[in-house]
PDB file of C-alpha atoms and ligand atoms in Angstrom:
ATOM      1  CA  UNK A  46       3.905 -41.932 -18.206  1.00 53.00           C
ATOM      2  CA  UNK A  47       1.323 -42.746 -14.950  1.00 60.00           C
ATOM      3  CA  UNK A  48       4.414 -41.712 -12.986  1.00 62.00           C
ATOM      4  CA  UNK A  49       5.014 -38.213 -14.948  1.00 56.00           C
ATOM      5  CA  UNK A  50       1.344 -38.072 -14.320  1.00 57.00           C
ATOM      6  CA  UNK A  51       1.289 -38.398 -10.676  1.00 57.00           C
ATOM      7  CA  UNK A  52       4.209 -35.874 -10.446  1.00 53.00           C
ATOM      8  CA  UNK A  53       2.347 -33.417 -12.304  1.00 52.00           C
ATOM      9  CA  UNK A  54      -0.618 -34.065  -9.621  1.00 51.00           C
ATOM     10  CA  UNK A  55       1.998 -33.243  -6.673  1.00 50.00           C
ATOM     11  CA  UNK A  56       3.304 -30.534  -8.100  1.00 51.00           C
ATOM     12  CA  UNK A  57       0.159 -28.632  -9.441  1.00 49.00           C
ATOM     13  CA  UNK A  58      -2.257 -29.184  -7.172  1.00 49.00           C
ATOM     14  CA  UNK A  59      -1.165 -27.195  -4.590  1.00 47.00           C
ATOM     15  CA  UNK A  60      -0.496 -24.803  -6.231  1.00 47.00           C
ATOM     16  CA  UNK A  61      -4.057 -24.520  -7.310  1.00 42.00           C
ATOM     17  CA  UNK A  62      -5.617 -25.053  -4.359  1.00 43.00           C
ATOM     18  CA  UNK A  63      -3.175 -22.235  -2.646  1.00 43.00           C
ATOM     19  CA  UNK A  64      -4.005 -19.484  -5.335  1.00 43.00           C
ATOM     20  CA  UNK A  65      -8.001 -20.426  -5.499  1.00 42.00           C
ATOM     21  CA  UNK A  66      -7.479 -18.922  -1.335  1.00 44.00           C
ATOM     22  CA  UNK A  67      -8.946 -21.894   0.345  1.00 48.00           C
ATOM     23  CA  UNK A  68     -11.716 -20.315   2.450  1.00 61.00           C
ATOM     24  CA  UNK A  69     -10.066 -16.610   3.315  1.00 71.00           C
ATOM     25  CA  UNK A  70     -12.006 -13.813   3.186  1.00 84.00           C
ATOM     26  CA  UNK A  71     -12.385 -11.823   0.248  1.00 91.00           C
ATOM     27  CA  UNK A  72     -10.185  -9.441  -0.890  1.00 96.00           C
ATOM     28  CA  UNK A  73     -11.282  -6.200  -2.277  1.00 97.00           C
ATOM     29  CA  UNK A  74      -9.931  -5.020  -5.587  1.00 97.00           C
ATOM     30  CA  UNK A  75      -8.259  -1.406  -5.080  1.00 97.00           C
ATOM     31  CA  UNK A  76      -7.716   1.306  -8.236  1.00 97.00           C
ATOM     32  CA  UNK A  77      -3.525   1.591  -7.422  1.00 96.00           C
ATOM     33  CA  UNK A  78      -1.743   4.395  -9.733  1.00 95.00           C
ATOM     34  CA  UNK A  79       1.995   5.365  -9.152  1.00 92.00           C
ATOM     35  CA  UNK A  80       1.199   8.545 -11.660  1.00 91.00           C
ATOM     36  CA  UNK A  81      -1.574   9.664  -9.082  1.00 95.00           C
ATOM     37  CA  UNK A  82       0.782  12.460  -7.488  1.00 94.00           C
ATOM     38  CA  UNK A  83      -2.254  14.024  -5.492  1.00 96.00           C
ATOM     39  CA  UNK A  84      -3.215  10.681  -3.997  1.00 97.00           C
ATOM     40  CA  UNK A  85      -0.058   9.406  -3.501  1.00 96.00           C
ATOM     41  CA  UNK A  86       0.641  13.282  -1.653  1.00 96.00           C
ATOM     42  CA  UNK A  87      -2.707  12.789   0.447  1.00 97.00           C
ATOM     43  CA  UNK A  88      -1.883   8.547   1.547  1.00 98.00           C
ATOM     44  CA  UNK A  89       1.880  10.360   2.249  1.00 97.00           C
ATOM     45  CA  UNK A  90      -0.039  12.777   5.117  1.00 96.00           C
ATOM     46  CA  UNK A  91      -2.187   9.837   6.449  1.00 97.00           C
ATOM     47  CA  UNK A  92       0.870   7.509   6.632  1.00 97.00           C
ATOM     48  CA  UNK A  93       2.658  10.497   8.478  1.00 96.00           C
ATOM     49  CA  UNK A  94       0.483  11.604  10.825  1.00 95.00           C
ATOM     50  CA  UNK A  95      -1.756   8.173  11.943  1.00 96.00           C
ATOM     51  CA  UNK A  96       1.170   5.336  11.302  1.00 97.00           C
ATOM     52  CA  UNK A  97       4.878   6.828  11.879  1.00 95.00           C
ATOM     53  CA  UNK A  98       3.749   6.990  15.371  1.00 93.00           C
ATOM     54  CA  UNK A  99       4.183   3.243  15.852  1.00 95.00           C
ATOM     55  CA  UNK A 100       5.789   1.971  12.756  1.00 96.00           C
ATOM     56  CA  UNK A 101       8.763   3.201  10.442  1.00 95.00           C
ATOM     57  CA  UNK A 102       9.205   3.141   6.992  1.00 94.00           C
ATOM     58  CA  UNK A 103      12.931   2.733   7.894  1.00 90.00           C
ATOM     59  CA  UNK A 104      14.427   2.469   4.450  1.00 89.00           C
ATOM     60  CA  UNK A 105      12.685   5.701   3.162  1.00 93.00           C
ATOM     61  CA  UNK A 106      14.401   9.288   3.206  1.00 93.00           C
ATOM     62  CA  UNK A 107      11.663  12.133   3.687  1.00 96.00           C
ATOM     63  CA  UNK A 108      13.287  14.020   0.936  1.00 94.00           C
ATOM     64  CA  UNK A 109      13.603  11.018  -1.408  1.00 93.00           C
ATOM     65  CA  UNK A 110      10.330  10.599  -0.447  1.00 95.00           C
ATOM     66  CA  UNK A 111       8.908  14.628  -1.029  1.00 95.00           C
ATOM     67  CA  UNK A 112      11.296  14.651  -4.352  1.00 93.00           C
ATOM     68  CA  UNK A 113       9.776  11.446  -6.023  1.00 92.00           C
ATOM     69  CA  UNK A 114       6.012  13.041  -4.965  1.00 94.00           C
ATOM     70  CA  UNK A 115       6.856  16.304  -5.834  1.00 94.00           C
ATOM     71  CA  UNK A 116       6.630  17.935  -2.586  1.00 94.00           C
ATOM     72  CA  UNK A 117       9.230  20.742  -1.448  1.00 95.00           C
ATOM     73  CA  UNK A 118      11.842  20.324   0.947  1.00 95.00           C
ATOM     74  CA  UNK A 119      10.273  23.355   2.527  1.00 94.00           C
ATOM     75  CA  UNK A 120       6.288  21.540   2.434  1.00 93.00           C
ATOM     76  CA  UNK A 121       7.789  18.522   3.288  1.00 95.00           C
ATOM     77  CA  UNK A 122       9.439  20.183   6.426  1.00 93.00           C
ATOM     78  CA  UNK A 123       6.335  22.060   7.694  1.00 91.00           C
ATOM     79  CA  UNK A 124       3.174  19.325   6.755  1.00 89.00           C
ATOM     80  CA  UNK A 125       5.072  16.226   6.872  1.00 92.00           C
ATOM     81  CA  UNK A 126       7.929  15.939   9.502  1.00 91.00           C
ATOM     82  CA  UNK A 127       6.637  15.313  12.768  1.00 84.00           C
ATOM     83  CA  UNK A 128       8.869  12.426  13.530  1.00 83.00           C
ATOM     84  CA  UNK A 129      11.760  13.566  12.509  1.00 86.00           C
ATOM     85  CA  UNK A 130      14.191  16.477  12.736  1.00 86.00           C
ATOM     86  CA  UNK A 131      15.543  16.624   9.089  1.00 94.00           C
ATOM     87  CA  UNK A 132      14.178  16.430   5.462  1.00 93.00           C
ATOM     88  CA  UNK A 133      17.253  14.089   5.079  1.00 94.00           C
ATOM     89  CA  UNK A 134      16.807  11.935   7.980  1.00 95.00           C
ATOM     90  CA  UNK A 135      14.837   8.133   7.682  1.00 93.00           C
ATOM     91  CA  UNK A 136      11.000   8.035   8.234  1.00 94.00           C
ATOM     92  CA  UNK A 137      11.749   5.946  11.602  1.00 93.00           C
ATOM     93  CA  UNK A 138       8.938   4.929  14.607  1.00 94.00           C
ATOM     94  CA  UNK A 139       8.386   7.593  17.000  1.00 91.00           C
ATOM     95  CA  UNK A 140       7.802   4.478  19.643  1.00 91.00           C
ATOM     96  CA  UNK A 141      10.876   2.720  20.548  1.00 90.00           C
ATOM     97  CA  UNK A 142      10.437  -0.589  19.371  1.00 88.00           C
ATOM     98  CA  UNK A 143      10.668  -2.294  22.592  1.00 90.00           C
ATOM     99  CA  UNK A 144       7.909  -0.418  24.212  1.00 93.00           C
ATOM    100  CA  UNK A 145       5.552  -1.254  21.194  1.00 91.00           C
ATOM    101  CA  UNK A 146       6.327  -4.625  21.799  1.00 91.00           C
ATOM    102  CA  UNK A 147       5.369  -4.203  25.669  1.00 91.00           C
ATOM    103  CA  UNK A 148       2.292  -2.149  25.180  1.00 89.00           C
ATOM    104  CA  UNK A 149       1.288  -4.573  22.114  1.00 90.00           C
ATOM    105  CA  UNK A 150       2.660  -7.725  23.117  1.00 91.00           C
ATOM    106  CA  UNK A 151       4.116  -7.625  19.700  1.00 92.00           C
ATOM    107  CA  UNK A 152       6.449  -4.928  17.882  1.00 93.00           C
ATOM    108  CA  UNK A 153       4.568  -3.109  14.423  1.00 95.00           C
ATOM    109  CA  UNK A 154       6.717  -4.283  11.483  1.00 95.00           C
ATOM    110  CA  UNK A 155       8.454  -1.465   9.246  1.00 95.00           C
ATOM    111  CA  UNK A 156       6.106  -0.998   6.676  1.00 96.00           C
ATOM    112  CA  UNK A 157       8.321  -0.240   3.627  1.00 93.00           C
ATOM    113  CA  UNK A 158       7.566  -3.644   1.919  1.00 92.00           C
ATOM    114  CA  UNK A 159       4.396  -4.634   3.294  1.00 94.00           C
ATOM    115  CA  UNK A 160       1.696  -3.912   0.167  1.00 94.00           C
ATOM    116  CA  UNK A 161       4.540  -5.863  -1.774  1.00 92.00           C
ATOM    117  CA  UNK A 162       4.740  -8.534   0.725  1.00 93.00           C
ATOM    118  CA  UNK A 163       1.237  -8.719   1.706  1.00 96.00           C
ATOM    119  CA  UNK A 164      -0.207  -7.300  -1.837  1.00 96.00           C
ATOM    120  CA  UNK A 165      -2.113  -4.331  -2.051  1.00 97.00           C
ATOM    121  CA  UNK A 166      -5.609  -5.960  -2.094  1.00 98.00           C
ATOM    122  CA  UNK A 167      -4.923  -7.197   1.634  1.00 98.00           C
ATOM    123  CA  UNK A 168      -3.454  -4.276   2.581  1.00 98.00           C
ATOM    124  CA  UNK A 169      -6.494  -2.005   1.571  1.00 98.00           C
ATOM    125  CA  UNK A 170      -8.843  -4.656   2.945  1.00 98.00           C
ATOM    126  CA  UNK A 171      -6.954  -4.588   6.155  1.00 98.00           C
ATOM    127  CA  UNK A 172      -7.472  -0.799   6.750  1.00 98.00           C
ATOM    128  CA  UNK A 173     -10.924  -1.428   6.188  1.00 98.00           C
ATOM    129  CA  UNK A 174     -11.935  -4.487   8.177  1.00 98.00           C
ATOM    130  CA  UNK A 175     -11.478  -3.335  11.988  1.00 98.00           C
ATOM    131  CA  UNK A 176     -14.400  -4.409  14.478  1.00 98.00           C
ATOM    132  CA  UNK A 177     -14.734  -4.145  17.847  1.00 97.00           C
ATOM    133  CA  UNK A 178     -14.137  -7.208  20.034  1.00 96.00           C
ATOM    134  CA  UNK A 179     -14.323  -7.377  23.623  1.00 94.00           C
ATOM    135  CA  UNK A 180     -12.744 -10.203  23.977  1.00 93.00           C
ATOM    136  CA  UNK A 181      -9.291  -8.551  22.549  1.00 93.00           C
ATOM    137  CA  UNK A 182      -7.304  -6.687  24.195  1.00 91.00           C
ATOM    138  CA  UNK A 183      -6.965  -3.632  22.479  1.00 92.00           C
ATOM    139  CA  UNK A 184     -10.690  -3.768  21.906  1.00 95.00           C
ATOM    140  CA  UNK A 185     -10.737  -4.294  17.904  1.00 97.00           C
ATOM    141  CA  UNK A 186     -10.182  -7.469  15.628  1.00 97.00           C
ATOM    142  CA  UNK A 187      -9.695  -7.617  11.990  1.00 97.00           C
ATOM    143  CA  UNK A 188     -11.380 -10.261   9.860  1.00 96.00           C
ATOM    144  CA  UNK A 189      -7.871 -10.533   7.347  1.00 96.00           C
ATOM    145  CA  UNK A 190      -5.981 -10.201  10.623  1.00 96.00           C
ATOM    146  CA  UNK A 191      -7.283 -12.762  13.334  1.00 95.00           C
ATOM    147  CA  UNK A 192      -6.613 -11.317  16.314  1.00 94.00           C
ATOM    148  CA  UNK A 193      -4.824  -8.448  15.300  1.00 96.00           C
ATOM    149  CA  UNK A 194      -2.247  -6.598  18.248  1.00 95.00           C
ATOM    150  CA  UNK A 195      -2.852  -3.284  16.028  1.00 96.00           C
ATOM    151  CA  UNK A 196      -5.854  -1.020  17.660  1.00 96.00           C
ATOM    152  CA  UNK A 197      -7.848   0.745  14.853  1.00 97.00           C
ATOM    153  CA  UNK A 198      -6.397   3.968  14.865  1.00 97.00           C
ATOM    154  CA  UNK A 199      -8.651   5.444  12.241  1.00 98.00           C
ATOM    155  CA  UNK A 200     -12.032   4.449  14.052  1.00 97.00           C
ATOM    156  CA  UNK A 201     -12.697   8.232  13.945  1.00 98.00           C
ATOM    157  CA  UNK A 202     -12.926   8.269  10.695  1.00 98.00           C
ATOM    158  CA  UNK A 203     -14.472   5.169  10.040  1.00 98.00           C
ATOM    159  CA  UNK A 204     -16.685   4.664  12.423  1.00 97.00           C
ATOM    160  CA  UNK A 205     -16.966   0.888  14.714  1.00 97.00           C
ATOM    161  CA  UNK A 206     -18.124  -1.997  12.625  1.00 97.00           C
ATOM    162  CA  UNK A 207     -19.456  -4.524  14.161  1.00 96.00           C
ATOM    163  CA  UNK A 208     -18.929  -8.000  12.531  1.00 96.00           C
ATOM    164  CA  UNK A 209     -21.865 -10.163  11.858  1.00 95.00           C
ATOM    165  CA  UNK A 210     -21.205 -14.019  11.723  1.00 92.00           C
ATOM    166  CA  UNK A 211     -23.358 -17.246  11.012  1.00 92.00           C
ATOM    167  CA  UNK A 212     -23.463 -20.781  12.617  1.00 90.00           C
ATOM    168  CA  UNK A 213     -23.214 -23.046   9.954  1.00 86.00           C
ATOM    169  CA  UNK A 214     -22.621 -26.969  11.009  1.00 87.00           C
ATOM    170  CA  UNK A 215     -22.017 -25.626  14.794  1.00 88.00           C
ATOM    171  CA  UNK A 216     -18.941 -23.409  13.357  1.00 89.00           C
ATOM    172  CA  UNK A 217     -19.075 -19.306  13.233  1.00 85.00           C
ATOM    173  CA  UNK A 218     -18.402 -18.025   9.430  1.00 88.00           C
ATOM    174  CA  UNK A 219     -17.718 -14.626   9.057  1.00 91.00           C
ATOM    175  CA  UNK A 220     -20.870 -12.971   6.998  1.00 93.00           C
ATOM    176  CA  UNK A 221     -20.541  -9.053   6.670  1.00 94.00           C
ATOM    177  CA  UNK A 222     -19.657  -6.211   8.469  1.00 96.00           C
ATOM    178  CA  UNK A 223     -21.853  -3.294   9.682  1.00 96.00           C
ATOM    179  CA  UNK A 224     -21.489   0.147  10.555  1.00 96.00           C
ATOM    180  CA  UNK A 225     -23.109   0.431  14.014  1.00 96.00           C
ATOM    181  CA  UNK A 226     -21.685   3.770  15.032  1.00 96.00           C
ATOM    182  CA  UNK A 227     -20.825   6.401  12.171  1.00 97.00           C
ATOM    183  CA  UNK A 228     -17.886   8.381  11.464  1.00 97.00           C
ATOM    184  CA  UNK A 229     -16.401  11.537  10.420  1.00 98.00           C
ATOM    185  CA  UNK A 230     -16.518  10.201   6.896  1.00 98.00           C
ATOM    186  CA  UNK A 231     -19.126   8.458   4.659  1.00 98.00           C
ATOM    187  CA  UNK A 232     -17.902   5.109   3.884  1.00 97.00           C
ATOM    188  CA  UNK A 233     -17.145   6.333   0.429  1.00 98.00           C
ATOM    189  CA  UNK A 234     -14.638   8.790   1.675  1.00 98.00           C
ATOM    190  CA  UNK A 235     -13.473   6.645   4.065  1.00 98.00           C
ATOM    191  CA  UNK A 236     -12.787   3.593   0.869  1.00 98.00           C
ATOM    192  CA  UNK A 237     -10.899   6.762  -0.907  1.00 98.00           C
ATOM    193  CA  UNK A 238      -8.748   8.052   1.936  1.00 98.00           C
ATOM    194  CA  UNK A 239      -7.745   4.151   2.494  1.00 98.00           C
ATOM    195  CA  UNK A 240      -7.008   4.010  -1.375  1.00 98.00           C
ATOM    196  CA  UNK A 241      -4.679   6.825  -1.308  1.00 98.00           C
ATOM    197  CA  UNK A 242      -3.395   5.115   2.061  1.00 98.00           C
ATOM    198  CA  UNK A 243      -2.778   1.689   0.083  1.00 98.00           C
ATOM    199  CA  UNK A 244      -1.400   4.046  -3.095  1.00 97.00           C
ATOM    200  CA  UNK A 245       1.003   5.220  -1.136  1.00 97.00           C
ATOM    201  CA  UNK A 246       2.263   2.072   0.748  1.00 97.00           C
ATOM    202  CA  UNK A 247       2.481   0.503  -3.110  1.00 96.00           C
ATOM    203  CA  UNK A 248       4.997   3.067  -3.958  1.00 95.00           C
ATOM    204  CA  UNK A 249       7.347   3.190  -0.312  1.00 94.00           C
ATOM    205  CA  UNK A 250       7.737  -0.558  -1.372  1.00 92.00           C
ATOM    206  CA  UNK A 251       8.904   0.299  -4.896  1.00 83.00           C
ATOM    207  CA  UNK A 252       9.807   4.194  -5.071  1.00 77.00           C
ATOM    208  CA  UNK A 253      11.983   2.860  -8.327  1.00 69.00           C
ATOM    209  CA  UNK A 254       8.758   1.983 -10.247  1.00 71.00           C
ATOM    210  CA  UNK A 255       8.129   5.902 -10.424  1.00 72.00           C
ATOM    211  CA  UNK A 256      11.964   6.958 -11.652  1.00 69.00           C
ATOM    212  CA  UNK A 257      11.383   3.934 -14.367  1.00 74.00           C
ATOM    213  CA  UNK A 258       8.590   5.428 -15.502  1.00 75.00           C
ATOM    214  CA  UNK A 259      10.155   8.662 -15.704  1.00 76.00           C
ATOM    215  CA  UNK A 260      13.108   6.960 -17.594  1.00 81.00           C
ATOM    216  CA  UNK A 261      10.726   5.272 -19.648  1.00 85.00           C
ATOM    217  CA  UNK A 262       9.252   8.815 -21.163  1.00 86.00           C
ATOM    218  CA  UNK A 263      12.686   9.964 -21.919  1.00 87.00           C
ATOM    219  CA  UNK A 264      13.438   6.669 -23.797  1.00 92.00           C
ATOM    220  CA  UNK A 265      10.595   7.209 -25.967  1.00 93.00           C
ATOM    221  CA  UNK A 266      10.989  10.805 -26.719  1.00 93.00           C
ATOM    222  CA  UNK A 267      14.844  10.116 -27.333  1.00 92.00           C
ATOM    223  CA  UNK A 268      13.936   7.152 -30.355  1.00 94.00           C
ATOM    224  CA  UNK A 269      11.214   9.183 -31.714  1.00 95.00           C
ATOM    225  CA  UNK A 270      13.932  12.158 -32.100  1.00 94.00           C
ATOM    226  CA  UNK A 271      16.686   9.462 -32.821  1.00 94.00           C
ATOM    227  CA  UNK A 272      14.186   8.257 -35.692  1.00 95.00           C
ATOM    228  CA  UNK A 273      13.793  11.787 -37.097  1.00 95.00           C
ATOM    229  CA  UNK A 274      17.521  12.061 -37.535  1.00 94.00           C
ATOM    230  CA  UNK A 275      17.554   8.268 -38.860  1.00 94.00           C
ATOM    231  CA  UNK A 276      15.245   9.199 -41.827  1.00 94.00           C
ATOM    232  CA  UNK A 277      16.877  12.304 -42.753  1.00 93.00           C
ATOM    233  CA  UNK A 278      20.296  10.405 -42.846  1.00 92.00           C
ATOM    234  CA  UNK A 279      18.918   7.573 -45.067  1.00 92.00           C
ATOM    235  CA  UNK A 280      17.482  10.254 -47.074  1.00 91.00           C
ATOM    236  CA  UNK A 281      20.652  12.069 -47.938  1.00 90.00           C
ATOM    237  CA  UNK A 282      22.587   8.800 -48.509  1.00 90.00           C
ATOM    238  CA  UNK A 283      20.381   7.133 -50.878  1.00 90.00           C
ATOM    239  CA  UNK A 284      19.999  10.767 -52.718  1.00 88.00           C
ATOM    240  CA  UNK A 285      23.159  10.109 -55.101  1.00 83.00           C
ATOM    241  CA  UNK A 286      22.700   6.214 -55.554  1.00 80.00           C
ATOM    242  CA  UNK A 287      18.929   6.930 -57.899  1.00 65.00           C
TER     243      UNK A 287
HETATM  244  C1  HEC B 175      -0.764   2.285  18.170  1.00 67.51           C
HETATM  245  C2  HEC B 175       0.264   1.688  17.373  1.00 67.51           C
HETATM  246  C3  HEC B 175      -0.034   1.495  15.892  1.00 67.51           C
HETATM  247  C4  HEC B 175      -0.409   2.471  14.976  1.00 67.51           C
HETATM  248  C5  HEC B 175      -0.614   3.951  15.212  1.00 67.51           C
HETATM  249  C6  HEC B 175      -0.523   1.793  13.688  1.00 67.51           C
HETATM  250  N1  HEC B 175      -0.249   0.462  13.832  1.00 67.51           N
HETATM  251 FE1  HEC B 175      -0.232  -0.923  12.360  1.00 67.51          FE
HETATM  252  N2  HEC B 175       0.331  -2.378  13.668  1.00 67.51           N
HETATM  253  C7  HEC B 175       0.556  -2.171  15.029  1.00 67.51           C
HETATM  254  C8  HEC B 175       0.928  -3.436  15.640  1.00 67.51           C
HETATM  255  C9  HEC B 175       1.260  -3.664  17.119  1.00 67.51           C
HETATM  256  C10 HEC B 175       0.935  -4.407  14.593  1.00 67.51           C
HETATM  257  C11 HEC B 175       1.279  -5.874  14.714  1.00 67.51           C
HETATM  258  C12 HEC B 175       0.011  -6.656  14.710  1.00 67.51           C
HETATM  259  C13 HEC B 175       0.201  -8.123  14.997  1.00 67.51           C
HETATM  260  O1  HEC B 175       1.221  -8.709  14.586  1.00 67.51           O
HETATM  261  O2  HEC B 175      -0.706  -8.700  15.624  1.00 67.51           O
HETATM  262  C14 HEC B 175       0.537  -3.692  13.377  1.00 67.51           C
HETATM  263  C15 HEC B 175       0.389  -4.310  12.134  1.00 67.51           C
HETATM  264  C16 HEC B 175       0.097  -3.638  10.948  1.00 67.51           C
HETATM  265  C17 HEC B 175      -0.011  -4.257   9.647  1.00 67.51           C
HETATM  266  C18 HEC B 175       0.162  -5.725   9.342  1.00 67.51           C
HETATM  267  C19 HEC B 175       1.578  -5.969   8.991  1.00 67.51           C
HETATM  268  C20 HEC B 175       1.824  -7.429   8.641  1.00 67.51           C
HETATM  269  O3  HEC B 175       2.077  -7.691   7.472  1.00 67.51           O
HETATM  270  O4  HEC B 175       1.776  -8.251   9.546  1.00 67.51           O
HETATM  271  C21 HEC B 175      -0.285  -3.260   8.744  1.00 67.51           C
HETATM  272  C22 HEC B 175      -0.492  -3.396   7.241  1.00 67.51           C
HETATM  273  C23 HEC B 175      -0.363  -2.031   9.489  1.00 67.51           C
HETATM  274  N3  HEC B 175      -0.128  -2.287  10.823  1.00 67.51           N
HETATM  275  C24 HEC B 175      -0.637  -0.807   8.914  1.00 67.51           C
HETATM  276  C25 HEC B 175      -0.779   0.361   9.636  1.00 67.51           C
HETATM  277  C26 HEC B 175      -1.103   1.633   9.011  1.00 67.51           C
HETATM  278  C27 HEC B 175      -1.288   1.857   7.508  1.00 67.51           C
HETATM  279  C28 HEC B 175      -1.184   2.544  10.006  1.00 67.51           C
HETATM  280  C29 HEC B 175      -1.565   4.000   9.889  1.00 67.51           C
HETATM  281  C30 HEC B 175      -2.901   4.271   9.396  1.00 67.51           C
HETATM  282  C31 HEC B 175      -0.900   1.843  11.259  1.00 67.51           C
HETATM  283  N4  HEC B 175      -0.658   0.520  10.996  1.00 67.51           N
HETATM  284  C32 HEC B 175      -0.881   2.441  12.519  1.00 67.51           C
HETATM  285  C33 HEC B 175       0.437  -0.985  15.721  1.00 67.51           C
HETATM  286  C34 HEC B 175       0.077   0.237  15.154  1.00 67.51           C
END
């Protein structure tokens, strides 16, 4: 029993300790909503324009992409594709890899998967917590992202932040960030434009979840008919047997 005990110890505990997030900064919840075509079509023109340049979506189709969002072939062509040639072709980098990875020191991942891999709480925190740091190289750090090799490429929008720590015990923890130049956009419209942004990454990870949904609506309709049908049937064949 004291050694079932102990096992149980070992094999919880960690696991506790590992979802509880130690001492990581705090994530910030995020509204996601696959039926949200207009904010899915808006994080779609941000992803385009401010992220293909550098990473690729590489397992996405711009078509599959303007079909499951309800854009046209013909929008899709003259709003979206900058990158590419074709509605058919795959949402690829316009940087070759390798020169990413000289100008960055490290290549920018594909982002198909990343709000599934990293979750969508990290990813919309991410967008949000740039700040400048000298001591970088590409003059920004991210407090989810030590020493991130990404530059903030919407500081335009956004604004620089400037990150404000406190010496507790001798060691620097990470307080708040400020706003200490503004941008284009209030921080509220900044939040939404990075919601859409997260929206949209949520659904290149899982463009199925949409179609199920879809599928999921003609289910429904098809048992409520089927059960129409079902009565009616019941109806006639119990009509001689009284
Ligand atoms: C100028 C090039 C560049 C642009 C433009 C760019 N990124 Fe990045 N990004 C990078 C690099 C380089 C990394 C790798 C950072 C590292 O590993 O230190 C990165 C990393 C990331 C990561 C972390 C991935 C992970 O899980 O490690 C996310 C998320 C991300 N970028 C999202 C975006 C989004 C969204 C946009 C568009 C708004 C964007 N990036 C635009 C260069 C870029």
């Amino acid at each position: 029993m004291k050694k079932l005990a102990i096992l149980f110890l070992v094999a919880v505990l960690p696991a506790g300790a590992y979802a509880s997030g130690g001492h990581g900064p705090k994530l910030d919840p995020v509204n996601i909503d696959l039926g949200d075509k207009a904010s899915l079509q808006r994080g779609a023109r941000i992803f385009v324009n401010y992220c293909l340049s550098c990473h690729s979506a590489g397992y996405m189709r711009y078509n599959r992409m303007g079909h499951d969002l309800g854009i046209s072939d013909e929008l899709v062509k003259e709003n979206l594709l900058f990158a590419a040639d074709k509605v058919g072709d795959l949402m690829k980098a316009v940087m070759p890899a390798e020169d990413a990875k000289k100008w960055f020191g490290t290549a920018p991942p594909d982002l198909t998967l990343v709000a599934r891999n990293r979750g969508p709480k990290w990813t919309y925190t991410y967008m949000r917590s740039f700040y400048r740091d000298d001591k970088s190289p590409s003059g920004w750090n991210n407090i989810v992202f030590p020493h991130v090799a990404m530059p903030h490429v919407l500081y335009e929008w956004q604004g620089n932040q400037r990150a404000v720590f406190k010496t507790e015990n001798g060691v620097p923890t990470f307080e708040k960030l400020e706003l200490e130049r503004k941008g284009s956009m209030t921080p509220e419209q900044y939040n939404e434009a990075m919601r859409d942004l997260t929206n949209f990454l949520v659904y290149l990870g899982e463009p199925a979840k949409l179609e199920r949904y879809r599928i999921g609506v003609f289910t429904i309709l098809f048992l409520l008919v089927f059960l129409v049908f079902a009565y009616l049937l019941k109806k006639e064949y119990w009509k001689d047997v009284h």
